[in-house]
Short mmCIF file of C-alpha atoms in Angstrom, two decimals:
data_model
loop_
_atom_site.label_atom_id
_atom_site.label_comp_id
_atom_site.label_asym_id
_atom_site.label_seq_id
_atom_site.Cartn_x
_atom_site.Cartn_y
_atom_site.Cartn_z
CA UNK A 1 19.02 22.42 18.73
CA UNK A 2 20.64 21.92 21.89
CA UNK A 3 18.27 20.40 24.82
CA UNK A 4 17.85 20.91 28.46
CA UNK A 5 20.13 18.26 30.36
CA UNK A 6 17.30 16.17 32.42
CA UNK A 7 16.25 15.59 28.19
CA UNK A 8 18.43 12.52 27.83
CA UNK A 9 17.74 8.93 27.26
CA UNK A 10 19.72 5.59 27.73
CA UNK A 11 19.66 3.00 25.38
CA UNK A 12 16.25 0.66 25.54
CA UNK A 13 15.46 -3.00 24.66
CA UNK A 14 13.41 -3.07 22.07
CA UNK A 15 9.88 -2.11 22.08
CA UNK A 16 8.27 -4.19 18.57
CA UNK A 17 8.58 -7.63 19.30
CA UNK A 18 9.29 -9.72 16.90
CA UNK A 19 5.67 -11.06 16.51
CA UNK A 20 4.97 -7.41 15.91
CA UNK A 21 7.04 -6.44 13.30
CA UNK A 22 5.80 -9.66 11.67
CA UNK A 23 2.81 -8.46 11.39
CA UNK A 24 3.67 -4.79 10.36
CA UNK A 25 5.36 -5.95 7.50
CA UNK A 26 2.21 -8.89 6.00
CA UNK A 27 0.12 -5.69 6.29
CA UNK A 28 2.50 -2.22 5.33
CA UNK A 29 2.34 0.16 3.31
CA UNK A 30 -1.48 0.19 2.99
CA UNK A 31 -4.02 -1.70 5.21
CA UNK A 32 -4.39 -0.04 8.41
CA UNK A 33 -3.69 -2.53 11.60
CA UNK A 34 -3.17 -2.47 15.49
CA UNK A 35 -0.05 -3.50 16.52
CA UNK A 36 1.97 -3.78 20.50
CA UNK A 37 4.81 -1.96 21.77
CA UNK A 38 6.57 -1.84 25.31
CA UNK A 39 6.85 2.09 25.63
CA UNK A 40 4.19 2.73 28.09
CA UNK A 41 6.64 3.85 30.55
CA UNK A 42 9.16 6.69 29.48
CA UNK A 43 10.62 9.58 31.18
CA UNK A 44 10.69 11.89 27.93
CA UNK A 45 6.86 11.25 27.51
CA UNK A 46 5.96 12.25 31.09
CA UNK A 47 3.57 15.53 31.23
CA UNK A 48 6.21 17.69 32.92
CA UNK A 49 9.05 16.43 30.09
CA UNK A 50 6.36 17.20 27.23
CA UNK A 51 5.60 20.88 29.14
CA UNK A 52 9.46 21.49 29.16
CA UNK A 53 9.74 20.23 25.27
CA UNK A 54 6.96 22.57 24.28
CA UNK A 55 8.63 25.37 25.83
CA UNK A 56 12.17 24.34 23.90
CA UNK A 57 10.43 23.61 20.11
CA UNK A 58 10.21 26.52 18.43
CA UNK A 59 6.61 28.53 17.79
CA UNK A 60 6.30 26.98 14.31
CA UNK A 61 6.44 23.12 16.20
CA UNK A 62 3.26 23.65 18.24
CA UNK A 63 -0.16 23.88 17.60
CA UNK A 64 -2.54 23.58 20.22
CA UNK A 65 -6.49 24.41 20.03
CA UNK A 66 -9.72 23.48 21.75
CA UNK A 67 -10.41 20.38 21.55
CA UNK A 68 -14.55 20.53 22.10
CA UNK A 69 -14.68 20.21 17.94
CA UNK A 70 -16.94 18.42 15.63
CA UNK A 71 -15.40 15.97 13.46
CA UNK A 72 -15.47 18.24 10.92
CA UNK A 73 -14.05 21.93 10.96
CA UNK A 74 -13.75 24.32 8.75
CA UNK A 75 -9.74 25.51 8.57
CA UNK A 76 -8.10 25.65 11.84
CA UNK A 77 -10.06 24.94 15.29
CA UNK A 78 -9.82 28.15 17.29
CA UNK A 79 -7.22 28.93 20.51
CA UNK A 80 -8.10 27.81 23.71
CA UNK A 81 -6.30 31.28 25.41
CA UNK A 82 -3.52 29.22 27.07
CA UNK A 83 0.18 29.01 26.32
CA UNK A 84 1.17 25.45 24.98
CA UNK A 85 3.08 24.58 28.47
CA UNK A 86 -0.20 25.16 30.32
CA UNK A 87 -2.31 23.67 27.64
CA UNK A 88 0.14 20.30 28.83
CA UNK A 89 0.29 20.92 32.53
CA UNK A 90 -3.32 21.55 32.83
CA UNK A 91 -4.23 18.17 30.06
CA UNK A 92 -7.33 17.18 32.38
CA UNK A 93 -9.07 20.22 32.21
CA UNK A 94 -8.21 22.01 29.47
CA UNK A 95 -10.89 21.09 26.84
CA UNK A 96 -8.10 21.06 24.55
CA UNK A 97 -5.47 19.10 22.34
CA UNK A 98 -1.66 19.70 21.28
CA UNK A 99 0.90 18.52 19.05
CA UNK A 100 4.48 18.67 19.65
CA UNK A 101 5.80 18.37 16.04
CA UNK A 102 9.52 17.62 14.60
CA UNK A 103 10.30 16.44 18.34
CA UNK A 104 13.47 14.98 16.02
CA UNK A 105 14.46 18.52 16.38
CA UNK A 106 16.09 18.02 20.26
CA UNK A 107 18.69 15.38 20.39
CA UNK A 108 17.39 13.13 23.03
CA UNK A 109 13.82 13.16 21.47
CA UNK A 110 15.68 12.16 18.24
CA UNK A 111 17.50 9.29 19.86
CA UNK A 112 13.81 7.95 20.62
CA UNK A 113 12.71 8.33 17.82
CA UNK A 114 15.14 6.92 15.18
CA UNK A 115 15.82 4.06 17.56
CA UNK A 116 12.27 3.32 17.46
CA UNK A 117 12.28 3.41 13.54
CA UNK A 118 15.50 1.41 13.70
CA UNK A 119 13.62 -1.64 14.89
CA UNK A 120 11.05 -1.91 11.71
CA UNK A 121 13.71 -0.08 9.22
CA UNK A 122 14.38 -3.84 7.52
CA UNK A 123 10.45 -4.06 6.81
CA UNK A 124 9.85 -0.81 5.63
CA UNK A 125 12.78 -1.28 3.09
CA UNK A 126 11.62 -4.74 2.26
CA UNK A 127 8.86 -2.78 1.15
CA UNK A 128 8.97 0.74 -0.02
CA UNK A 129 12.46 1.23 -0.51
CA UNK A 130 14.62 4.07 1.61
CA UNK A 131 12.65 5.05 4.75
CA UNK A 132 13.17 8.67 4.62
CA UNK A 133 12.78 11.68 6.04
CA UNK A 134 12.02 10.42 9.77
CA UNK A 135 9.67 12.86 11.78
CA UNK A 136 7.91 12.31 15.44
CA UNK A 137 5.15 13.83 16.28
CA UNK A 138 3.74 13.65 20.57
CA UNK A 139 0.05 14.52 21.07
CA UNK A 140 -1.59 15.43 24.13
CA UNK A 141 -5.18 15.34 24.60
CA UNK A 142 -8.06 16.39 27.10
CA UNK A 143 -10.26 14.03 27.63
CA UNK A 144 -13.35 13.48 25.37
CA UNK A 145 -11.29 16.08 23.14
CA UNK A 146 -11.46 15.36 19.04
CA UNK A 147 -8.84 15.92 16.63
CA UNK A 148 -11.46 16.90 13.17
CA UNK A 149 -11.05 14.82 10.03
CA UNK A 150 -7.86 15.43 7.99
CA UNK A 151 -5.59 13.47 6.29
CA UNK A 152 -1.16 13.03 6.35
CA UNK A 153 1.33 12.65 4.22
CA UNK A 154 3.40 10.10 5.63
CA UNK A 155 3.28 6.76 6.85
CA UNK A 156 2.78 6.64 10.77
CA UNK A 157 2.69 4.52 13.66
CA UNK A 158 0.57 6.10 16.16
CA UNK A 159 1.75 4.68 19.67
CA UNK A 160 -0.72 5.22 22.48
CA UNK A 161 1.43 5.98 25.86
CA UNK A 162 -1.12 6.97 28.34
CA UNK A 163 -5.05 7.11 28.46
CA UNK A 164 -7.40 5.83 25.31
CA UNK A 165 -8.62 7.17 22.12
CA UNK A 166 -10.49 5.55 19.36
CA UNK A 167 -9.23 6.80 15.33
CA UNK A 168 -11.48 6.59 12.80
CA UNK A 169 -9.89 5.83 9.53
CA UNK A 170 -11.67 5.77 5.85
CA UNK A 171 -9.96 4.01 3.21
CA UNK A 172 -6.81 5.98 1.31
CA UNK A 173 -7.49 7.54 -2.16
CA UNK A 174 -11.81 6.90 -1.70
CA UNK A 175 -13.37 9.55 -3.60
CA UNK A 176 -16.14 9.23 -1.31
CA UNK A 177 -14.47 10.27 1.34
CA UNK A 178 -11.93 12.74 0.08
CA UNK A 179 -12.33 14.50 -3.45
CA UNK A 180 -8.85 14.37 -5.89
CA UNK A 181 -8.91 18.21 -5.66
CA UNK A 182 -9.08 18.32 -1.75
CA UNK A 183 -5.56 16.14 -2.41
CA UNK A 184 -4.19 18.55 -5.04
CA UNK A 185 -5.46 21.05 -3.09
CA UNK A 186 -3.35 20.06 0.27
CA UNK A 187 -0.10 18.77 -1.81
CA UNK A 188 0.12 22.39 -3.63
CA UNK A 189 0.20 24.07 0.14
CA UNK A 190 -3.34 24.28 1.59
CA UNK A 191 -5.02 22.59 4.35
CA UNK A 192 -5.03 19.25 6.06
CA UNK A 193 -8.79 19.61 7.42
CA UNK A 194 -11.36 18.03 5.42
CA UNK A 195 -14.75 18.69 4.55
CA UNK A 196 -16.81 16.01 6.65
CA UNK A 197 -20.53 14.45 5.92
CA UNK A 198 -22.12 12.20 8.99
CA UNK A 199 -23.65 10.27 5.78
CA UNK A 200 -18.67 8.92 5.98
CA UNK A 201 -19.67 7.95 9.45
CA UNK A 202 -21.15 4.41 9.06
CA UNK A 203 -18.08 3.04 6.48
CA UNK A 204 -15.74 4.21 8.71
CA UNK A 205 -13.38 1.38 10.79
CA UNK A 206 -12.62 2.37 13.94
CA UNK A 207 -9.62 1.29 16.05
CA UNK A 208 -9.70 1.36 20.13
CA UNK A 209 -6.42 2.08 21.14
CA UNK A 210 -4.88 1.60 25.32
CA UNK A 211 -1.23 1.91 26.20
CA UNK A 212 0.46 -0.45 25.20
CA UNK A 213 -1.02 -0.62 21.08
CA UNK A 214 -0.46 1.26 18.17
CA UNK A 215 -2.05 1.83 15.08
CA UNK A 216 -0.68 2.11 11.35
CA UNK A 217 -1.89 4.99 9.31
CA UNK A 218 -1.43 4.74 5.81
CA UNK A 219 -0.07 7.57 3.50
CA UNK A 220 -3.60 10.23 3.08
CA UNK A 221 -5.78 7.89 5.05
CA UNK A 222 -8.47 10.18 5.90
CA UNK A 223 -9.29 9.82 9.78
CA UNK A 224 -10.48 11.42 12.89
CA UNK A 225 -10.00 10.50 16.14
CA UNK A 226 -12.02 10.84 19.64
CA UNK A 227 -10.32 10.88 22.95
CA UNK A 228 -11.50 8.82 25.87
CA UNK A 229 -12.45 9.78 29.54
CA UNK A 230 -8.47 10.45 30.77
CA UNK A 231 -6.23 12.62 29.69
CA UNK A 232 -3.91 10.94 26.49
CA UNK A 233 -0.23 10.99 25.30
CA UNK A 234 0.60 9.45 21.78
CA UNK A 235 3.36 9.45 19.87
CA UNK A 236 3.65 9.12 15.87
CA UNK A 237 6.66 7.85 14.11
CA UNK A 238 6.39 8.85 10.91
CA UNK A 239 8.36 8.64 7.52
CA UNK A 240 8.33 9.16 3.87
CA UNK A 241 9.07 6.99 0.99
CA UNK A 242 10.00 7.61 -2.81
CA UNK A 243 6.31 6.51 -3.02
CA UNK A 244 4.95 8.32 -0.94
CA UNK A 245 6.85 11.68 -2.37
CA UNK A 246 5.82 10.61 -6.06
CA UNK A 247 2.73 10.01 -4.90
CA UNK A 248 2.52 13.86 -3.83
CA UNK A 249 4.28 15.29 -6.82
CA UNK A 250 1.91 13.43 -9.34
CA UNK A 251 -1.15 15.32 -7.41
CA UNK A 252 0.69 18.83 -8.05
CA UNK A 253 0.96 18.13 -11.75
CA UNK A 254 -2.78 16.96 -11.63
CA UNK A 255 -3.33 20.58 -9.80
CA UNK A 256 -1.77 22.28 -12.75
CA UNK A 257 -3.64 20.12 -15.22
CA UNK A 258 -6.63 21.15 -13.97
CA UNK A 259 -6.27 24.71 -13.42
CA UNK A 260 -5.02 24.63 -17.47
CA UNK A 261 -8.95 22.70 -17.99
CA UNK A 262 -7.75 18.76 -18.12
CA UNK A 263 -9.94 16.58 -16.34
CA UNK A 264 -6.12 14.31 -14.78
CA UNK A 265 -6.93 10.67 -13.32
CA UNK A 266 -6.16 10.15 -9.57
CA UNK A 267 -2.30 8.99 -9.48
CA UNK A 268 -2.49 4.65 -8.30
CA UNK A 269 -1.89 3.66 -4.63
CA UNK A 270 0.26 1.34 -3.97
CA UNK A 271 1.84 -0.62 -5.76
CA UNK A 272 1.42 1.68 -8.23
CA UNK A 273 4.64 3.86 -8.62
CA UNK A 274 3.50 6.89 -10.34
CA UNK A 275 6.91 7.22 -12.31
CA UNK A 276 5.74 9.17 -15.59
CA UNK A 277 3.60 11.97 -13.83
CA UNK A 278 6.21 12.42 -10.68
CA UNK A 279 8.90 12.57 -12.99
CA UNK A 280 7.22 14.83 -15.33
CA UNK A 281 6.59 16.98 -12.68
CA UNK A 282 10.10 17.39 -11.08
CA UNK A 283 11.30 18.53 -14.73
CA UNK A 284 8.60 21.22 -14.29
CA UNK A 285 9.63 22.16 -11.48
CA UNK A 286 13.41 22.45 -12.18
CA UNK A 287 12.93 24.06 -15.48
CA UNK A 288 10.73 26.65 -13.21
CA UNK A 289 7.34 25.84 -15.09
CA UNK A 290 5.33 24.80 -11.92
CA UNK A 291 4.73 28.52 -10.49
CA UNK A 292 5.55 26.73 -7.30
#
């Protein structure tokens, strides 16, 4: 997808410090931790450049919705009447939030974000193998707007650009928090939204973020997140792993299981690698015995 010609970046110094990435990689893939960057200050992530990027994604790369929620909602939060573009333009009044997803899809947007990834590729190999399947997602918020309690399947670092927010994460893989079948559930095609109880709210960690900090997400960490009193821009880098991918496939075979009456454990976080129900799966799958 070809992009509008003002849509075009130069080549930047580098926005993790070396102090950061340090610390990223004592603490990734799975405990959640606030980190520093340098992008605070970008022409693509200006309100105008995100209204114009909105307009260029195509229908199935936006979602916008009022963002006077609860944390927790039951399927998608309802339309707020405005297109996406004014949704942006009109960020401090709007009541509402909006993603810009697969901004990978317009080749300066891209640039950002793969040079971004570029800079903590060595740690996430060190780690989890292949970083694959690189994605950026851009959020704009109203202020005091909330984004209800869901989970994602990749690993993310959420970068806050302009204005505050405070996530509220719950620990990965908790049955507490997040049932096995609401993960089966998600992995075999349903929702993201999950089913909240105030009684989460107290073992909950919350993270203050300002420009200038970020926040790692781990793969399925269930969280919600409450804008502050300006209008906000984030950005996630996100990307998948072989972990992260078995981690998803073992939770469709568990699906099956139980709709055939087996009672399947949860599949092991990290470092757990998942190999004999992923693979199991796949063979499923290619020998068409999934239904999916």
């Amino acid at each position: 997808m070809n992009a509008p010609a003002h849509f075009t970046d130069a080549a930047m110094p580098p926005v993790f410090e070396t102090s950061t990435r340090r610390l990223f990689a004592g603490h990734y893939p799975e405990t959640p931790h606030v980190l520093t960057h340098t992008l605070t200050s970008h022409p693509l992530l200006e309100i105008e450049a995100l209204a114009q990027l909105a307009e260029h994604l195509p229908i199935a790369s936006v979602e916008y919705n009022r963002g006077d929620l609860p944390i927790g909602v039951d399927g998608k939060p309802g339309s707020n009447g405005m297109t996406i573009a004014e949704t942006i333009r009109r960020v401090a009044e709007a009541e509402s939030w909006a993603v810009l997803k697969n901004i990978e899809q317009v080749p300066a947007y891209e640039a950002l974000l793969h040079g971004l990834l570029e800079e903590i590729r060595p740690e996430i190999e060190a780690a989890t193998g292949a970083m694959l399947t690189p994605q950026g997602f851009i959020f704009v918020s109203s202020p005091h707007s909330v984004t209800p309690f869901h989970f994602d399947p990749e690993h993310n670092i959420l970068l806050q650009i302009r204005g505050t927010k405070v996530m509220t994460q719950f620990p990965a893989g908790d049955t507490r928090f997040v049932p096995d079948q609401a993960h089966e559930t998600y992995h075999s095609g349903g929702p993201r939204e999950l089913r909240w109880d105030d009684a989460f709210l107290p073992h909950g960690r919350e993270f203050p973020l300002s420009p200038g900090e970020a926040l790692f997400v781990p793969v399925m960490a269930p969280h919600f997140v409450k804008n502050g009193p300006a209008p906000s821009v984030s950005l996630s880098i996100t990307w998948r792993s072989e972990w992260s991918y078995r981690e998803s496939d073992a939770r469709v075979l568990n699906a099956i299981l139980r709709e055939r009456g087996f009672s399947p454990t949860a599949p092991g976080r990290w470092p757990d690698q998942n190999y004999a129900r992923a693979y199991a799966f796949r063979i499923m799958r290619k020998l068409g015995l999934t239904g999916t």
